[in-house]
PDB file of C-alpha atoms in Angstrom:
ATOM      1  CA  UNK Y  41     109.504 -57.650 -71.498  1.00  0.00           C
ATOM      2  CA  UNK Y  42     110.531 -54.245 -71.833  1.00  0.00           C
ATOM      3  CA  UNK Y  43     113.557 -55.246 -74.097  1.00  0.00           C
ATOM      4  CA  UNK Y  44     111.172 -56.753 -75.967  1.00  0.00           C
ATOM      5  CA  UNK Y  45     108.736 -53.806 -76.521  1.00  0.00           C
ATOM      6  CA  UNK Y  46     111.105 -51.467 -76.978  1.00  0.00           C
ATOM      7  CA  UNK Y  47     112.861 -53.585 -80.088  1.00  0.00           C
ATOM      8  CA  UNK Y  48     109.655 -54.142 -81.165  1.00  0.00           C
ATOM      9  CA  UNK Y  49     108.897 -50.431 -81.448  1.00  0.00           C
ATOM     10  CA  UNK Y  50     112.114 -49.562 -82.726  1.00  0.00           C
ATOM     11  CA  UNK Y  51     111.299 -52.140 -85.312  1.00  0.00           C
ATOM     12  CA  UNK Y  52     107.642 -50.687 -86.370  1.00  0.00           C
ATOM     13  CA  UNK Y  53     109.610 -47.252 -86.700  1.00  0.00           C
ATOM     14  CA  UNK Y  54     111.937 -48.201 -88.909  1.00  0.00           C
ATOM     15  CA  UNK Y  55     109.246 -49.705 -91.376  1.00  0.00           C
ATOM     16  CA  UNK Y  56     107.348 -46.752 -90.889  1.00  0.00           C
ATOM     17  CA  UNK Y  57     109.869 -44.950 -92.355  1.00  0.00           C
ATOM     18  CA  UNK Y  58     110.559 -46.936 -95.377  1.00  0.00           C
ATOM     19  CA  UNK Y  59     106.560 -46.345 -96.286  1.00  0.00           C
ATOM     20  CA  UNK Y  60     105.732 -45.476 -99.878  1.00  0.00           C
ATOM     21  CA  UNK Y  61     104.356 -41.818 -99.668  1.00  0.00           C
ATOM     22  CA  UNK Y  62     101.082 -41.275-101.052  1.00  0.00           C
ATOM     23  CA  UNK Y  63     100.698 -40.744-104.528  1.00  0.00           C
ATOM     24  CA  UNK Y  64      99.755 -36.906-105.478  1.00  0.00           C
ATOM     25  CA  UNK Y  65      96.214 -36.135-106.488  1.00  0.00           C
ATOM     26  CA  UNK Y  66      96.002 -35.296-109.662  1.00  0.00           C
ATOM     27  CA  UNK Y  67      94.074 -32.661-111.547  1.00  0.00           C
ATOM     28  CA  UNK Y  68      91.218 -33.325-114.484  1.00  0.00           C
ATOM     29  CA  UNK Y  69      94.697 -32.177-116.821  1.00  0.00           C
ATOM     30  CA  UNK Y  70      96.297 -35.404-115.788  1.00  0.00           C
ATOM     31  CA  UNK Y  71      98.768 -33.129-113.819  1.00  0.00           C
ATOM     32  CA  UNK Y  72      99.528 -33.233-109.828  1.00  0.00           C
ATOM     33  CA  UNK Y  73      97.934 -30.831-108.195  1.00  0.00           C
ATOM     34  CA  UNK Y  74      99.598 -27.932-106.651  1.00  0.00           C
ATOM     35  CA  UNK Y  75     100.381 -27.900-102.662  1.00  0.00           C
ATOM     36  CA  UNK Y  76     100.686 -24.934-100.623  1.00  0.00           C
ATOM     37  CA  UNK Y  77     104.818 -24.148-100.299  1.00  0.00           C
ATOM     38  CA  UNK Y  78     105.092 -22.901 -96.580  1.00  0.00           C
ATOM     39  CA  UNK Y  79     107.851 -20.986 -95.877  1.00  0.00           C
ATOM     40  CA  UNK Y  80     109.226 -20.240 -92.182  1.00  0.00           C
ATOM     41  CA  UNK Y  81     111.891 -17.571 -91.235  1.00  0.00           C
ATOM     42  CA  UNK Y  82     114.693 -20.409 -91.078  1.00  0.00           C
ATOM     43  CA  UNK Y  83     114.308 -20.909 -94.660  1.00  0.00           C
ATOM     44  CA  UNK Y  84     115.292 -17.579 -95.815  1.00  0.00           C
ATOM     45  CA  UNK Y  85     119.248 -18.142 -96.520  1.00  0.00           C
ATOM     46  CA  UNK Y  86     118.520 -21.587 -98.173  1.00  0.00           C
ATOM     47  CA  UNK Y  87     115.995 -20.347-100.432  1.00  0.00           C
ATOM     48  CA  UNK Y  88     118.554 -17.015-101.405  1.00  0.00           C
ATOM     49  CA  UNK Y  89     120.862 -19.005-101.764  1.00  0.00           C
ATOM     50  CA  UNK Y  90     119.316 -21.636-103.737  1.00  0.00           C
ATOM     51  CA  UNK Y  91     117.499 -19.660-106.180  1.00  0.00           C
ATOM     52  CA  UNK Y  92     121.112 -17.750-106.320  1.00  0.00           C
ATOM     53  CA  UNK Y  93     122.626 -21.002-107.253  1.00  0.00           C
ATOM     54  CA  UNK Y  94     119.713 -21.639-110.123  1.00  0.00           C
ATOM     55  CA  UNK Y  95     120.223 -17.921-111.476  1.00  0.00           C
ATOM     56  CA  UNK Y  96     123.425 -18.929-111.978  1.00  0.00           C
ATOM     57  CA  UNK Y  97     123.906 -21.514-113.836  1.00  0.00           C
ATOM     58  CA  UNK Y  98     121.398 -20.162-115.921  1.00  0.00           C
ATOM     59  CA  UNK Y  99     123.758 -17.016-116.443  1.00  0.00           C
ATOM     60  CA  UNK Y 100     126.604 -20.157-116.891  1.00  0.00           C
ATOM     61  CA  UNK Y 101     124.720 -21.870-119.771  1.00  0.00           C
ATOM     62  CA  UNK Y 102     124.643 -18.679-121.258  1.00  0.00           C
ATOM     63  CA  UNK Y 103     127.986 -17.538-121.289  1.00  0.00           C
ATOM     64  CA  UNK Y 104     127.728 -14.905-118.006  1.00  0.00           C
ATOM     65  CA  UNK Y 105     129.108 -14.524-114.793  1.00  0.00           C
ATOM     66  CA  UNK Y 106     127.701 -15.789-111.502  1.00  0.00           C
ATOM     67  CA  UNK Y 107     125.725 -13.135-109.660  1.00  0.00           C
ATOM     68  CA  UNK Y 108     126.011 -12.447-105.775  1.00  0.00           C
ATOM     69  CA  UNK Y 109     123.272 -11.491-103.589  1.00  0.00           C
ATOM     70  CA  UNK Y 110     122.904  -7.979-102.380  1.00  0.00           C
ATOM     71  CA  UNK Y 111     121.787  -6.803 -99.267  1.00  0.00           C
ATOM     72  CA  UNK Y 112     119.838  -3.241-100.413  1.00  0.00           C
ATOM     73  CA  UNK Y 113     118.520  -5.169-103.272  1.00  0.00           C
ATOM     74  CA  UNK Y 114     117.099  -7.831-101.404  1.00  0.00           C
ATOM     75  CA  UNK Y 115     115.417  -5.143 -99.447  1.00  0.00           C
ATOM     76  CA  UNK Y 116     113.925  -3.336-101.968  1.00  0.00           C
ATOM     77  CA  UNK Y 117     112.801  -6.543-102.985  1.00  0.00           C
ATOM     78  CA  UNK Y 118     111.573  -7.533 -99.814  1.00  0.00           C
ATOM     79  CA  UNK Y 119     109.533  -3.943 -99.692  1.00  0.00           C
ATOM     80  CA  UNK Y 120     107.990  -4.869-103.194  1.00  0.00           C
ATOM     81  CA  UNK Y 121     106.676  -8.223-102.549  1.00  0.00           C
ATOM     82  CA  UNK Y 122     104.636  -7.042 -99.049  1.00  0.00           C
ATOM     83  CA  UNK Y 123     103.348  -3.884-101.096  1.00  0.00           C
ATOM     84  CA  UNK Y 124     102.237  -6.014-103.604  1.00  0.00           C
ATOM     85  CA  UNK Y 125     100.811  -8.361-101.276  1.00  0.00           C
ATOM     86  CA  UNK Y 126      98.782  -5.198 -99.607  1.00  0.00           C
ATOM     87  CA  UNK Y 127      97.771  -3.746-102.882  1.00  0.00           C
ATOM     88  CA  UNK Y 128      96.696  -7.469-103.918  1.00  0.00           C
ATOM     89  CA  UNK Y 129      97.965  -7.087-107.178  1.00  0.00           C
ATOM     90  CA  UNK Y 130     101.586  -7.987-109.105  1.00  0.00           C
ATOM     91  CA  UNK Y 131     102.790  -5.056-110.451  1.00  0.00           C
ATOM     92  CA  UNK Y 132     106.041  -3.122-110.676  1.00  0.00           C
ATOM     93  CA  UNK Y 133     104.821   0.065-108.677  1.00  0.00           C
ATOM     94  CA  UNK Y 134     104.811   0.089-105.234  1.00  0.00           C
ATOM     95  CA  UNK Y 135     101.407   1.724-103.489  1.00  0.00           C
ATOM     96  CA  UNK Y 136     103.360   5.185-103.097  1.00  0.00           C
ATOM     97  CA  UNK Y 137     103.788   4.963-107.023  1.00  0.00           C
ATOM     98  CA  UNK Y 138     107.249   4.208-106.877  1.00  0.00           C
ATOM     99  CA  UNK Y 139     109.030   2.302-109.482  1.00  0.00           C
ATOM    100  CA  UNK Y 140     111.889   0.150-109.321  1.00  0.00           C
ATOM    101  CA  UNK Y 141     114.378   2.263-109.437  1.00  0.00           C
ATOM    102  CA  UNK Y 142     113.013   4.386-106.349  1.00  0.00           C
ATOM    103  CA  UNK Y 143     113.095   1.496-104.330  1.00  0.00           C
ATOM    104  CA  UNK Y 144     116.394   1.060-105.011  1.00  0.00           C
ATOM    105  CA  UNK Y 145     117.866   4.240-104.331  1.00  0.00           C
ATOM    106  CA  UNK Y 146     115.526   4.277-101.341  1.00  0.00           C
ATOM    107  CA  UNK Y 147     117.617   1.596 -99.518  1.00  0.00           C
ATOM    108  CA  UNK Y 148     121.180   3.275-100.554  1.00  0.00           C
ATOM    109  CA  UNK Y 149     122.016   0.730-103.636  1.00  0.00           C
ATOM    110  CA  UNK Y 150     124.495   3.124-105.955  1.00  0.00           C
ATOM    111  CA  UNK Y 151     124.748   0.516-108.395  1.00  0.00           C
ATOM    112  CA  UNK Y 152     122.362   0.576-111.794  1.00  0.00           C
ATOM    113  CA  UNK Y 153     118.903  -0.978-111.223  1.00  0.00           C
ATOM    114  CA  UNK Y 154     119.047  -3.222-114.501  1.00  0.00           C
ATOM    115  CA  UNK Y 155     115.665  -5.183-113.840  1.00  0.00           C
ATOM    116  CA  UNK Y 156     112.944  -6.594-111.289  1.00  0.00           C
ATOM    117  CA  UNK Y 157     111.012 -10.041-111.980  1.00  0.00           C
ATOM    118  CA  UNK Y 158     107.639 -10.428-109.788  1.00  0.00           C
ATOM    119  CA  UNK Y 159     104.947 -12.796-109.552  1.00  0.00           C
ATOM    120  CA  UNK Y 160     102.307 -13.919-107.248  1.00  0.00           C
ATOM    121  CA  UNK Y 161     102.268 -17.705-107.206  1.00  0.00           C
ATOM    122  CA  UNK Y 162     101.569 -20.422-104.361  1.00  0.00           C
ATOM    123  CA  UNK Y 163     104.949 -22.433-106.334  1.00  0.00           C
ATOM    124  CA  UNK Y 164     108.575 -22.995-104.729  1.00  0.00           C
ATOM    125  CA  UNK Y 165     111.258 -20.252-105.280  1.00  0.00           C
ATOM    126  CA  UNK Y 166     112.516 -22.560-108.291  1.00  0.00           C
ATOM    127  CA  UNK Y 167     109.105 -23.330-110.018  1.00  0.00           C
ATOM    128  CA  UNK Y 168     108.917 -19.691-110.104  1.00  0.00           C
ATOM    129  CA  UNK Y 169     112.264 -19.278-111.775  1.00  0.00           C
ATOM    130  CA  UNK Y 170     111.186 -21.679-114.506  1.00  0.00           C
ATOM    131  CA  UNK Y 171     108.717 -19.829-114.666  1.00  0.00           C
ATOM    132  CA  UNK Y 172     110.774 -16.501-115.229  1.00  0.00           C
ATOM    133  CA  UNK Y 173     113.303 -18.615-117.397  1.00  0.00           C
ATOM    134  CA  UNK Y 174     110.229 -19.594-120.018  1.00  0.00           C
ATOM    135  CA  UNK Y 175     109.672 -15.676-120.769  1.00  0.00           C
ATOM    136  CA  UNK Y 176     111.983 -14.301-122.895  1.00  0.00           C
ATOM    137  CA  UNK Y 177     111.484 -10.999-120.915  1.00  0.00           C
ATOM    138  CA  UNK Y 178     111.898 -11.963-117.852  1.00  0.00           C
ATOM    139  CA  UNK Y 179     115.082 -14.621-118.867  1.00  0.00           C
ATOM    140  CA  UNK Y 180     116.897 -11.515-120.710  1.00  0.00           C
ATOM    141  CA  UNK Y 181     116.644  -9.823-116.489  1.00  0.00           C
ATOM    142  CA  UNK Y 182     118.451 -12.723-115.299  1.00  0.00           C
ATOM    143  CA  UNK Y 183     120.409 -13.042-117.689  1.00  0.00           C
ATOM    144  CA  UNK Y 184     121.426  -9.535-118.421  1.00  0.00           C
ATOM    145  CA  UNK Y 185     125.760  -9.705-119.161  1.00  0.00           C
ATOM    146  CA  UNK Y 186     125.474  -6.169-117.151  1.00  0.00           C
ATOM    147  CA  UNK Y 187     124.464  -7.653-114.207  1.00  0.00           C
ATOM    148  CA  UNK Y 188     126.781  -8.675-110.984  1.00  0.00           C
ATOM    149  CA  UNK Y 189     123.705  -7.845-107.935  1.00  0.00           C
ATOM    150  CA  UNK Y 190     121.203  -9.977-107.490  1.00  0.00           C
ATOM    151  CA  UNK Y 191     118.376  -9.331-104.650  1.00  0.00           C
ATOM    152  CA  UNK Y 192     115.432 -11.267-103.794  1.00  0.00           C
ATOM    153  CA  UNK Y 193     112.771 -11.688-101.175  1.00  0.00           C
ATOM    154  CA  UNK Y 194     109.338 -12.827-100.889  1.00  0.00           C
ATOM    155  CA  UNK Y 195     106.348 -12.401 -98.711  1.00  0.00           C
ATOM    156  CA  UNK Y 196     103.925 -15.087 -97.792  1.00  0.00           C
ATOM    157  CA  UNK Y 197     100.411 -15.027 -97.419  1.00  0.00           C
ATOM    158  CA  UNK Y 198      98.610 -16.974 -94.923  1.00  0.00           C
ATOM    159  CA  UNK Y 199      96.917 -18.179 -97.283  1.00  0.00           C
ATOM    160  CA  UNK Y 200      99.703 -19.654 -98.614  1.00  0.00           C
ATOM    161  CA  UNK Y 201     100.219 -17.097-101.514  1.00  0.00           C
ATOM    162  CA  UNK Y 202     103.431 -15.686-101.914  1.00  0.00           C
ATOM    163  CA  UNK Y 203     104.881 -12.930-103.353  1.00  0.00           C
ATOM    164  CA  UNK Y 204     108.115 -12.864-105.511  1.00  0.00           C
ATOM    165  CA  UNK Y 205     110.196 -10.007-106.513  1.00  0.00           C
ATOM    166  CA  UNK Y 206     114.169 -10.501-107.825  1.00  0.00           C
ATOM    167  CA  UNK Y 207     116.019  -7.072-108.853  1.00  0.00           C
ATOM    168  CA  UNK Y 208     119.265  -6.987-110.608  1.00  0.00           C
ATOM    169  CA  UNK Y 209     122.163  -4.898-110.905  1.00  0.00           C
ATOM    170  CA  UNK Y 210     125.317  -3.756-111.632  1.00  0.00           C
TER     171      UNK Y 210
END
């Protein structure tokens, strides 16, 4: 009898698992609406890394070479997205009044600040980026046949809200 149960449950799990998800509501545009993109500490590396590997082959399509992540960049960026978060407000100085560039030489980078792309946003690392990619300002940062650095961070909200910031360099 216990045999039996036990294939029986192994059974329901298995359908269970091959169950359509739900459908996403959608918004009066027609469009899905937006779900809050929770990010946990593990995450970090994948989403460098995978935002890395987008920047990229943007740069590729455009005829530059692959950027790699940098470690003082990534913490000036990390510094600029909870400031921002704190000041409530995306802009490129920090609540000190620092710019870009003295967050950079702040954390010891020697190379040449070339750019920093920010938003606030409750979208995934690469929504954001297509985001970034659809602004000719913002593109020409990532972009940029200078660059060779790339740092990026974020800070979430718990509200959900999270705040982007990606610096390049030379």
């Amino acid at each position: 009898m216990t045999r039996r149960i036990a294939i029986l449950f192994s059974l329901m799990l298995g359908l269970a698992a091959c169950a359509t998800p739900a459908p996403p509501t959608l918004g009066t545009d027609g469009k899905p609406l937006s779900r809050v993109y929770h990010i946990n500490a593990s995450d970090t590396a994948e989403i460098q890394f995978r935002l890395l590997d987008s920047v990229n082959a943007l740069r590729t399509a455009s005829g530059g070479v692959p950027l790699q992540l940098n470690a003082e960049l990534t913490a000036a960026a990390a510094t600029h997205s909870r400031d921002m978060a704190v000041q409530n407000r995306p802009w490129h100085f920090g609540s000190d009044g620092s710019s870009p560039l003295d967050r950079v030489r702040r954390v010891g980078y020697t190379g040449t600040l070339l750019g920093e792309n920010i938003s606030e946003s409750f979208e995934t690392e690469i929504e954001t980026l297509g985001a970034w990619a659809s602004e000719p300002s913002t593109r020409d940062i990532m972009t940029d046949s200078r660059a060779r650095s790339l740092g990026f961070a974020w800070y979430q909200e718990d509200s959900g809200k999270i705040w982007w910031t990606m610096i390049t360099g030379t």
